[in-house]
Coordinates of C-alpha atoms in Angstrom, one line a residue:
M1 CA 82.8 45.3 -91.7
T2 CA 82.7 48.2 -89.2
R3 CA 85.1 48.1 -86.3
R4 CA 83.9 49.5 -83.0
I5 CA 85.7 50.6 -79.8
A6 CA 85.3 47.6 -77.5
G7 CA 87.3 49.1 -74.6
F8 CA 90.1 51.4 -73.6
E9 CA 92.6 51.9 -70.8
L10 CA 94.5 55.0 -69.8
R11 CA 97.5 54.2 -67.7
L12 CA 98.5 57.3 -65.8
P13 CA 101.7 58.4 -64.0
E14 CA 102.2 58.5 -60.3
S15 CA 100.2 61.2 -58.5
W16 CA 97.1 60.3 -60.5
Y17 CA 94.5 58.2 -58.6
A18 CA 91.7 56.3 -60.2
V19 CA 88.2 57.2 -58.9
P20 CA 85.7 54.4 -58.4
T21 CA 82.8 56.3 -60.1
E22 CA 81.2 53.1 -61.2
A23 CA 80.3 52.5 -57.6
P24 CA 79.1 55.8 -56.1
D25 CA 78.4 54.3 -52.7
L26 CA 82.1 53.5 -52.3
V27 CA 83.4 57.0 -53.2
G28 CA 83.3 58.3 -49.6
D29 CA 85.2 55.3 -48.2
W30 CA 87.6 55.3 -51.1
A31 CA 88.3 59.1 -50.7
R32 CA 89.1 58.7 -47.0
S33 CA 91.4 55.7 -47.3
T34 CA 93.1 57.1 -50.4
A35 CA 93.7 60.5 -48.7
A36 CA 95.0 58.8 -45.6
G37 CA 97.4 56.7 -47.6
I38 CA 98.7 59.6 -49.7
V39 CA 99.3 61.8 -46.6
A40 CA 100.9 59.0 -44.7
E41 CA 103.3 58.3 -47.5
A42 CA 104.2 62.0 -47.9
G43 CA 104.8 62.2 -44.2
T44 CA 107.6 59.7 -44.3
S45 CA 109.7 62.2 -46.2
G46 CA 108.7 65.2 -44.0
G47 CA 107.4 68.5 -45.3
L48 CA 103.9 68.4 -43.6
D49 CA 103.3 71.8 -42.0
V50 CA 99.9 70.9 -40.6
P51 CA 98.7 67.8 -38.7
A52 CA 98.4 64.8 -41.0
E53 CA 94.9 64.1 -39.9
E54 CA 93.8 67.6 -40.9
L55 CA 95.5 67.2 -44.3
A56 CA 93.9 63.8 -44.8
T57 CA 90.4 65.2 -44.0
S58 CA 90.9 68.1 -46.4
L59 CA 92.2 65.9 -49.2
A60 CA 89.5 63.3 -48.6
A61 CA 86.8 66.0 -49.0
E62 CA 88.2 67.1 -52.3
L63 CA 88.6 63.6 -53.7
E64 CA 85.0 62.8 -52.7
D65 CA 83.8 66.0 -54.5
V66 CA 85.5 64.8 -57.7
G67 CA 83.9 61.4 -57.4
R68 CA 80.4 62.8 -56.6
A69 CA 80.6 65.3 -59.4
V70 CA 81.5 62.7 -62.0
A71 CA 78.9 60.2 -60.7
D72 CA 76.2 62.9 -60.9
T73 CA 76.8 63.3 -64.6
G74 CA 75.2 59.9 -65.1
I75 CA 77.5 59.1 -68.0
P76 CA 78.0 55.3 -68.2
G77 CA 81.6 54.0 -68.6
L78 CA 83.2 57.3 -67.6
V79 CA 86.7 56.6 -66.3
T80 CA 88.0 59.3 -63.9
A81 CA 91.3 60.1 -62.1
A82 CA 92.4 62.8 -59.7
L83 CA 95.8 64.4 -59.6
V84 CA 97.5 65.1 -56.2
R85 CA 100.9 66.6 -56.8
R86 CA 101.6 68.1 -53.3
P87 CA 99.9 66.2 -50.5
E88 CA 101.1 68.7 -48.0
L89 CA 98.6 71.2 -49.4
G90 CA 95.6 68.8 -49.0
V91 CA 94.1 69.6 -52.4
V92 CA 93.3 67.9 -55.7
D93 CA 95.3 69.7 -58.5
A94 CA 93.3 68.4 -61.5
M95 CA 90.9 65.7 -62.7
V96 CA 90.7 63.8 -65.9
T97 CA 87.7 61.9 -67.4
V98 CA 87.8 59.5 -70.3
T99 CA 84.9 58.1 -72.2
A100 CA 84.2 56.4 -75.6
Q101 CA 81.9 58.2 -78.0
P102 CA 80.2 56.1 -80.8
D103 CA 79.8 57.4 -84.4
L104 CA 81.6 60.8 -83.9
A105 CA 83.9 61.8 -86.7
Q106 CA 86.7 64.2 -86.2
E107 CA 85.1 67.0 -88.2
E108 CA 81.9 66.7 -86.3
F109 CA 83.7 66.7 -82.9
A110 CA 85.7 69.8 -84.0
A111 CA 82.4 71.5 -84.9
Q112 CA 81.0 70.6 -81.5
L113 CA 83.9 72.2 -79.8
A114 CA 83.6 75.4 -81.8
A115 CA 79.8 75.5 -81.2
G116 CA 80.2 74.9 -77.5
V117 CA 82.5 77.9 -77.2
E118 CA 80.4 80.2 -79.4
S119 CA 77.0 79.5 -78.0
S120 CA 77.6 78.2 -74.4
Q121 CA 74.9 79.2 -71.9
E122 CA 76.8 77.4 -69.1
H123 CA 80.4 78.8 -69.3
D124 CA 81.9 82.2 -69.8
Y125 CA 85.0 81.5 -71.9
A126 CA 87.8 84.0 -71.3
F127 CA 90.0 82.1 -73.8
A128 CA 89.6 79.2 -76.1
S129 CA 92.0 77.8 -78.7
R130 CA 91.8 74.8 -80.9
F131 CA 94.8 72.6 -81.6
D132 CA 95.6 69.2 -83.0
G133 CA 98.1 66.4 -82.4
T134 CA 98.9 62.8 -82.8
S135 CA 99.1 59.8 -80.5
D136 CA 99.8 56.1 -80.8
S137 CA 96.0 55.5 -80.6
G138 CA 95.1 57.9 -83.3
T139 CA 94.9 61.5 -84.4
V140 CA 93.9 64.1 -81.8
E141 CA 91.6 67.1 -82.0
G142 CA 91.8 69.4 -79.0
L143 CA 90.5 72.5 -77.2
H144 CA 92.4 74.5 -74.6
A145 CA 90.1 76.9 -72.7
M146 CA 90.0 79.3 -69.7
I147 CA 86.6 79.5 -68.2
T148 CA 85.5 82.3 -65.8
H149 CA 83.4 81.2 -62.8
F150 CA 81.8 84.2 -61.0
G151 CA 80.7 84.1 -57.4
E152 CA 77.2 84.6 -56.1
L153 CA 77.7 88.1 -54.9
G154 CA 76.8 89.9 -58.1
D155 CA 78.8 92.0 -60.5
D156 CA 81.3 93.1 -57.8
A157 CA 82.4 89.6 -57.1
S158 CA 85.7 88.6 -58.6
G159 CA 85.8 85.7 -61.0
V160 CA 87.9 82.5 -60.8
L161 CA 89.6 81.1 -63.9
E162 CA 89.4 77.4 -64.6
E163 CA 91.8 75.9 -67.1
R164 CA 90.4 73.0 -69.2
V165 CA 91.6 70.8 -72.0
V166 CA 89.3 68.6 -74.1
L167 CA 90.8 66.0 -76.5
G168 CA 89.2 63.8 -79.0
V169 CA 91.3 60.7 -80.0
F170 CA 90.3 59.1 -83.3
P171 CA 91.6 55.6 -83.8
P172 CA 92.0 54.5 -87.4
A173 CA 89.4 52.2 -89.1
T174 CA 86.6 53.0 -86.7
P175 CA 83.8 55.6 -86.7
D176 CA 84.1 55.9 -82.8
M177 CA 86.4 58.1 -80.8
V178 CA 87.7 58.5 -77.2
E179 CA 87.1 61.8 -75.4
V180 CA 89.5 63.0 -72.7
T181 CA 88.7 66.0 -70.6
A182 CA 91.0 67.5 -68.0
V183 CA 90.2 70.3 -65.6
A184 CA 92.8 72.0 -63.5
R185 CA 92.3 73.4 -60.0
S186 CA 93.5 76.8 -61.2
V187 CA 95.5 78.5 -63.9
G188 CA 99.1 77.8 -63.4
T189 CA 98.6 74.2 -62.1
F190 CA 100.3 73.1 -65.3
D191 CA 103.2 74.8 -67.1
D192 CA 101.8 73.8 -70.5
M193 CA 98.4 72.1 -69.9
P194 CA 97.6 71.1 -73.5
Q195 CA 101.0 69.5 -74.0
E196 CA 101.0 67.7 -70.6
I197 CA 97.5 66.3 -71.2
L198 CA 98.6 65.2 -74.7
D199 CA 101.6 63.5 -73.1
L200 CA 99.2 61.4 -71.0
L201 CA 97.9 59.8 -74.2
V202 CA 101.1 57.7 -74.2
G203 CA 99.3 55.6 -71.7
L204 CA 96.1 55.3 -73.8
T205 CA 95.3 51.9 -75.3
V206 CA 92.1 51.5 -77.4
E207 CA 90.7 48.1 -78.3
T208 CA 88.5 47.7 -81.3
E209 CA 86.5 44.7 -82.6
T210 CA 84.4 43.9 -85.7
A211 CA 80.7 44.8 -85.1

């Protein structure tokens, strides 16, 4: 009998906020209320250099952008969270998405990662490195990449580097896997992004059932 992934949960540390991407109409209200709460809590300990209302508005716009971007992918069952480490800056530091992929073996996923880097028409990879690891939920196949995004002003425009980590988690005794993708606001957001995203898998629980 084949076992299939029936569900998963990724419990994240503080500073990560789950995004209600399953209800796109609620993203705007969620972003505003969440931003207001984050800024209000940070304000109790001081350290806000600009008006709280301005910070909350800035942070809400970024949280909403995350929610809209994920909703626009149209991928069902995509779980998303946003990282806000320093509310006083009014920015989202990173986002992570998690989804289950049926019938995707580790070797095939690794080949997809390699092919994506070598033949990508969408991204300009400044750096890409494969790595592997382990977690309580299964073996891990990963990609750590730096992607250059150029502006719209032509060749003279400077590029912006995006740091990204993609992990495939392969639970035992099932042909399915869980894909975890993390995108940082900028290079330097994490001291060691691959390791820090691997560490998040401590909170990953995968449920399987007999098909």
